[in-house]
C-alpha cells in the first residue's frame, strides 16, 4: 500500500491515512468497508485539483465522510436482514498507549453497537463532533447539510448514545485483569471464577451471520453465559476438537480481548463490556468468518483521532 503514495505530491494523503481510516471505521463498523472508503478517497484525491485545497486534512475528511455515509446507507438493508445479531467487524489495535487509552471508548465494540442504532447522518455527526472534535460548521460542510441541521442531529445523537451508553470512569488496569482472569477461567473450565466475574444479568451477543452455528438471540444471565464458556474446552466447535483450538489474549478495539483460532484460521473473537463495579455486563462474540479477516491478517490498526 505504501508504494501507492510514493510520489512527493501525494505524500500528504499518506500522512492523513490513519485519520481517514479512523473516521471511516467508526462510521461503518467494518475494517473492509473502511479500507474501501479510504481507497475511494485516494482516487478522488488523485483526480482533484489539489492546488485549490487550502486545508488537506479537512478536505480529505469531508471526502471520506461522504463516501462512508453513502456506503452506510447502501448497507443498511443488509444489516436489517442479517441472520442473528449484527456485530461490528473486530480489529486488532496498537499505537501509542496513552492515545489508545483516550480513544478506547469510541472504538469499543459496545459503542459501535450503539452507533449502529443511529441514522447514518446522526452517526456521522456524532463521530465527527464527539470523537474528532470537529466544529458544527466543519461537519456541516463535510456532510453537506446546514449548520442548524447538524446541531439538531448532534443533539439527537448525543441523547440517544447517553441513554444507551452511560458513562463512568473506566479503570483499564482493573478491566484488563478481569479479562485475564476470564481468559484463564475459560481455558481452564473454571465455572466458579467465571460466575465471580460476570454481572448477574450479563448478556452474550454472538454473531455467526448464518455462516456458522451461533445463538440467534442474546444469551442472558450469569449461569447460562458461564456454562457456555466453561464448555469451550470440552466440546467440538465448527468441527474443531478442543485440543486443536488455541486461545490468545490480544488487544481488540482498544481493549483486551480473546482470539480463538484453529490451525490455519481464526474462528472467533470475544470482547467485553464492564459495569461500574468492574464486572462484565456484556460479551461480544464474533464468529462470522467474513468478519474475521482483519484479525486473521494480523494488522494492528492505530485508532488515533489526529
Coordinates of C-alpha atoms in Angstrom, one line a residue:
X1 CA 0.0 0.0 0.0
X2 CA 2.8 2.4 0.8
X3 CA 4.2 2.4 -2.8
X4 CA 0.9 3.9 -3.8
X5 CA 1.8 7.2 -2.1
X6 CA 5.5 7.3 -3.3
X7 CA 5.1 10.5 -5.4
X8 CA 6.1 13.6 -3.3
X9 CA 2.9 15.4 -4.2
X10 CA 0.8 12.5 -2.9
X11 CA 2.5 12.1 0.5
X12 CA 0.0 14.4 2.2
X13 CA -2.6 11.7 1.7
X14 CA -0.4 9.2 3.3
X15 CA 0.1 11.5 6.2
X16 CA -3.6 11.6 6.9
X17 CA -4.4 8.0 6.0
X18 CA -4.6 6.8 9.6
X19 CA -7.1 9.6 10.4
X20 CA -9.2 8.7 7.4
X21 CA -9.4 5.0 8.4
X22 CA -10.2 6.0 12.0
X23 CA -13.2 8.1 10.7
X24 CA -14.4 5.5 8.2
X25 CA -14.2 2.6 10.6
X26 CA -16.2 4.4 13.3
X27 CA -18.8 5.4 10.8
X28 CA -19.0 1.9 9.1
X29 CA -18.1 -0.6 11.8
X30 CA -16.2 -2.8 9.4
X31 CA -12.5 -2.7 8.5
X32 CA -13.1 -3.9 5.0
X33 CA -15.6 -1.2 4.2
X34 CA -13.4 1.4 5.9
X35 CA -10.4 0.4 3.8
X36 CA -12.6 0.6 0.7
X37 CA -13.8 4.1 1.6
X38 CA -10.2 5.2 2.2
X39 CA -9.2 3.8 -1.2
X40 CA -12.0 5.6 -2.9
X41 CA -10.9 8.8 -1.1
X42 CA -7.5 8.3 -2.6
X43 CA -9.0 8.0 -6.1
X44 CA -10.9 11.2 -5.6
X45 CA -7.9 13.0 -4.1
X46 CA -5.8 11.9 -7.1
X47 CA -8.3 13.4 -9.5
X48 CA -8.8 16.7 -7.6
X49 CA -7.1 20.0 -8.3
X50 CA -5.0 20.0 -5.2
X51 CA -3.7 23.5 -5.8
X52 CA -7.2 24.7 -4.8
X53 CA -7.2 22.8 -1.5
X54 CA -6.4 25.1 1.4
X55 CA -6.8 22.5 4.2
X56 CA -6.0 19.0 3.0
X57 CA -7.0 17.4 6.3
X58 CA -10.5 18.9 6.3
X59 CA -10.8 18.2 2.6
X60 CA -9.9 14.6 2.9
X61 CA -12.1 14.1 6.0
X62 CA -15.0 15.6 4.0
X63 CA -14.4 13.1 1.2
X64 CA -14.1 10.0 3.3
X65 CA -17.1 11.0 5.5
X66 CA -19.3 11.4 2.4
X67 CA -18.1 8.1 1.0
X68 CA -18.7 6.3 4.3
X69 CA -22.2 7.9 4.5
X70 CA -23.1 6.6 1.0
X71 CA -21.7 3.1 1.9
X72 CA -23.6 3.1 5.2
X73 CA -26.9 3.9 3.6
X74 CA -26.4 1.2 0.9
X75 CA -25.5 -1.5 3.5
X76 CA -28.3 -0.6 6.0
X77 CA -30.8 -3.0 4.4
X78 CA -28.3 -5.9 4.6
X79 CA -27.8 -5.3 8.3
X80 CA -31.5 -5.2 8.9
X81 CA -32.0 -8.6 7.3
X82 CA -28.9 -10.1 8.9
X83 CA -29.2 -13.6 10.4
X84 CA -28.9 -13.2 14.2
X85 CA -27.3 -10.2 16.0
X86 CA -25.1 -7.9 13.8
X87 CA -21.9 -7.0 15.4
X88 CA -19.1 -4.8 14.1
X89 CA -16.0 -6.3 12.5
X90 CA -13.3 -6.5 15.2
X91 CA -9.8 -5.1 14.6
X92 CA -6.5 -5.6 16.4
X93 CA -5.4 -2.3 17.8
X94 CA -2.0 -0.8 18.6
X95 CA -0.2 2.5 18.6
X96 CA 0.8 4.9 21.4
X97 CA -0.6 3.6 24.7
X98 CA -1.9 6.9 26.0
X99 CA -3.6 7.7 22.8
X100 CA -5.2 4.3 22.6
X101 CA -6.5 4.7 26.1
X102 CA -8.0 8.1 25.2
X103 CA -9.8 6.6 22.2
X104 CA -10.8 3.2 23.5
X105 CA -14.4 4.0 24.3
X106 CA -15.2 5.5 20.9
X107 CA -14.0 2.4 19.1
X108 CA -15.2 -0.3 21.6
X109 CA -17.5 -3.0 20.3
X110 CA -20.2 -1.8 22.7
X111 CA -20.0 1.8 21.4
X112 CA -20.0 0.7 17.8
X113 CA -23.1 -1.4 18.5
X114 CA -24.8 1.7 19.9
X115 CA -23.7 3.8 16.9
X116 CA -25.4 1.2 14.7
X117 CA -28.8 2.3 16.1
X118 CA -28.3 5.9 14.9
X119 CA -29.4 7.2 11.5
X120 CA -26.4 7.5 9.1
X121 CA -26.4 11.3 9.4
X122 CA -26.6 11.2 13.2
X123 CA -23.8 8.7 13.3
X124 CA -21.6 10.8 11.1
X125 CA -22.3 14.0 13.1
X126 CA -21.7 12.3 16.4
X127 CA -18.4 10.7 15.4
X128 CA -17.0 13.9 13.8
X129 CA -18.1 16.1 16.8
X130 CA -17.7 13.9 19.9
X131 CA -14.7 11.8 18.8
X132 CA -12.8 14.0 16.3
X133 CA -13.8 17.4 17.8
X134 CA -14.8 19.0 14.5
X135 CA -16.9 22.2 14.8
X136 CA -20.6 22.2 13.7
X137 CA -19.6 24.4 10.7
X138 CA -16.9 21.9 9.6
X139 CA -19.3 19.0 10.0
X140 CA -22.0 20.8 8.0
X141 CA -19.5 21.2 5.1
X142 CA -18.4 17.6 5.4
X143 CA -21.9 16.0 5.4
X144 CA -23.3 18.7 3.1
X145 CA -26.1 19.8 5.5
X146 CA -26.9 23.2 7.0
X147 CA -25.3 24.0 10.3
X148 CA -28.7 24.1 12.2
X149 CA -29.5 20.6 10.8
X150 CA -26.1 19.4 12.1
X151 CA -26.7 20.9 15.5
X152 CA -30.1 19.1 15.7
X153 CA -28.6 15.8 14.6
X154 CA -25.8 16.2 17.1
X155 CA -28.2 16.8 20.0
X156 CA -30.4 13.8 19.0
X157 CA -27.4 11.5 18.6
X158 CA -25.8 12.6 21.9
X159 CA -29.1 12.0 23.8
X160 CA -29.5 8.6 22.1
X161 CA -26.0 7.5 22.9
X162 CA -26.2 8.8 26.5
X163 CA -29.4 6.8 27.1
X164 CA -27.8 3.6 25.8
X165 CA -24.2 4.0 26.9
X166 CA -24.0 5.5 30.4
X167 CA -20.5 6.9 31.1
X168 CA -18.4 6.1 34.2
X169 CA -14.7 6.3 35.0
X170 CA -13.2 3.1 33.4
X171 CA -10.3 1.5 35.2
X172 CA -8.4 0.0 32.4
X173 CA -6.0 -1.9 34.6
X174 CA -8.8 -3.5 36.5
X175 CA -10.6 -4.4 33.3
X176 CA -7.6 -6.0 31.8
X177 CA -7.1 -8.0 35.0
X178 CA -10.7 -9.2 34.8
X179 CA -10.2 -10.1 31.1
X180 CA -7.1 -12.1 32.0
X181 CA -8.9 -13.9 34.8
X182 CA -11.8 -14.7 32.4
X183 CA -9.3 -16.0 29.8
X184 CA -7.7 -18.3 32.4
X185 CA -11.1 -19.5 33.7
X186 CA -12.4 -20.2 30.2
X187 CA -9.3 -22.1 29.0
X188 CA -9.3 -23.9 32.4
X189 CA -13.1 -24.6 32.6
X190 CA -13.3 -22.8 35.9
X191 CA -17.0 -22.0 36.1
X192 CA -16.8 -20.6 39.7
X193 CA -14.4 -17.9 38.6
X194 CA -16.5 -17.1 35.6
X195 CA -19.5 -16.6 37.9
X196 CA -17.5 -14.2 40.0
X197 CA -16.5 -12.1 37.0
X198 CA -20.0 -11.9 35.4
X199 CA -22.7 -9.5 36.3
X200 CA -25.9 -11.4 37.2
X201 CA -27.7 -10.0 34.1
X202 CA -24.7 -10.3 31.7
X203 CA -25.7 -10.5 28.1
X204 CA -23.7 -12.6 25.5
X205 CA -24.2 -11.4 21.9
X206 CA -23.0 -13.9 19.2
X207 CA -22.6 -13.1 15.5
X208 CA -22.3 -16.1 13.2
X209 CA -24.0 -14.3 10.3
X210 CA -25.7 -17.6 9.3
X211 CA -22.3 -18.9 8.3
X212 CA -21.5 -20.8 11.5
X213 CA -23.8 -22.0 14.2
X214 CA -24.3 -19.4 16.9
X215 CA -27.1 -18.2 19.2
X216 CA -29.6 -16.2 17.1
X217 CA -30.8 -14.3 20.2
X218 CA -28.8 -12.8 23.1
X219 CA -27.9 -15.2 25.8
X220 CA -28.7 -13.6 29.2
X221 CA -27.7 -14.5 32.8
X222 CA -24.5 -15.3 34.5
X223 CA -25.4 -19.1 34.9
X224 CA -26.0 -19.6 31.2
X225 CA -23.2 -17.5 30.0
X226 CA -20.7 -19.0 32.4
X227 CA -21.8 -22.5 31.3
X228 CA -21.4 -21.5 27.7
X229 CA -17.7 -20.5 28.1
X230 CA -16.8 -23.2 30.6
X231 CA -17.8 -25.8 28.0
X232 CA -15.4 -24.5 25.4
X233 CA -12.6 -26.8 26.5
X234 CA -14.9 -29.9 26.3
X235 CA -16.9 -29.6 23.2
X236 CA -16.2 -29.7 19.4
X237 CA -16.7 -26.4 17.8
X238 CA -17.1 -25.9 14.0
X239 CA -15.6 -29.4 13.6
X240 CA -12.6 -28.5 15.7
X241 CA -11.6 -30.6 18.7
X242 CA -10.8 -28.8 21.9
X243 CA -7.2 -30.0 21.8
X244 CA -6.8 -28.3 18.4
X245 CA -8.2 -24.9 19.5
X246 CA -5.9 -22.2 20.6
X247 CA -6.9 -19.1 22.7
X248 CA -4.8 -15.9 22.8
X249 CA -5.2 -12.7 24.8
X250 CA -4.8 -9.7 22.4
X251 CA -5.8 -6.0 22.1
X252 CA -9.1 -5.8 20.1
X253 CA -10.8 -2.5 19.5
X254 CA -8.6 -0.7 22.1
X255 CA -9.0 -3.2 25.0
X256 CA -8.0 -6.7 26.0
X257 CA -9.9 -9.4 24.2
X258 CA -9.6 -13.1 23.2
X259 CA -8.9 -14.6 19.8
X260 CA -9.8 -18.3 19.3
X261 CA -8.1 -20.0 16.4
X262 CA -7.5 -23.4 14.9
X263 CA -4.7 -24.5 12.6
X264 CA -4.7 -22.1 9.6
X265 CA -7.7 -19.9 10.6
X266 CA -9.2 -17.6 13.2
X267 CA -12.6 -18.9 14.4
X268 CA -13.8 -16.2 16.8
X269 CA -13.1 -13.1 18.8
X270 CA -14.5 -12.2 22.2
X271 CA -14.6 -8.7 23.7
X272 CA -16.1 -7.4 26.9
X273 CA -18.0 -4.5 28.4
X274 CA -17.8 -3.7 32.0
X275 CA -20.1 -2.1 34.6
X276 CA -19.2 0.5 37.2
X277 CA -18.5 -2.3 39.7
X278 CA -15.9 -3.9 37.4
X279 CA -17.9 -6.9 36.5
X280 CA -18.6 -8.0 32.9
X281 CA -22.0 -6.7 31.7
X282 CA -21.8 -7.7 28.0
X283 CA -19.8 -10.0 25.9
X284 CA -19.5 -9.7 22.1
X285 CA -18.5 -12.9 20.3
X286 CA -17.9 -12.6 16.5
X287 CA -17.6 -15.9 14.7
X288 CA -18.8 -14.9 11.2
X289 CA -15.7 -15.8 9.1
X290 CA -16.4 -12.8 6.8
X291 CA -15.8 -10.5 9.7
X292 CA -12.5 -12.1 10.9
X293 CA -10.3 -11.3 8.0
X294 CA -8.8 -8.2 9.6
X295 CA -7.9 -10.1 12.7
X296 CA -6.6 -13.1 10.7
X297 CA -4.3 -10.8 8.7
X298 CA -2.7 -9.7 11.9
X299 CA -2.7 -6.0 11.1
X300 CA -2.8 -3.8 14.3
X301 CA -4.6 -0.6 13.5
X302 CA -3.8 2.7 15.0
X303 CA -7.2 4.2 16.1
X304 CA -5.9 7.7 16.8
X305 CA -8.1 10.8 16.1
X306 CA -5.4 13.1 14.8

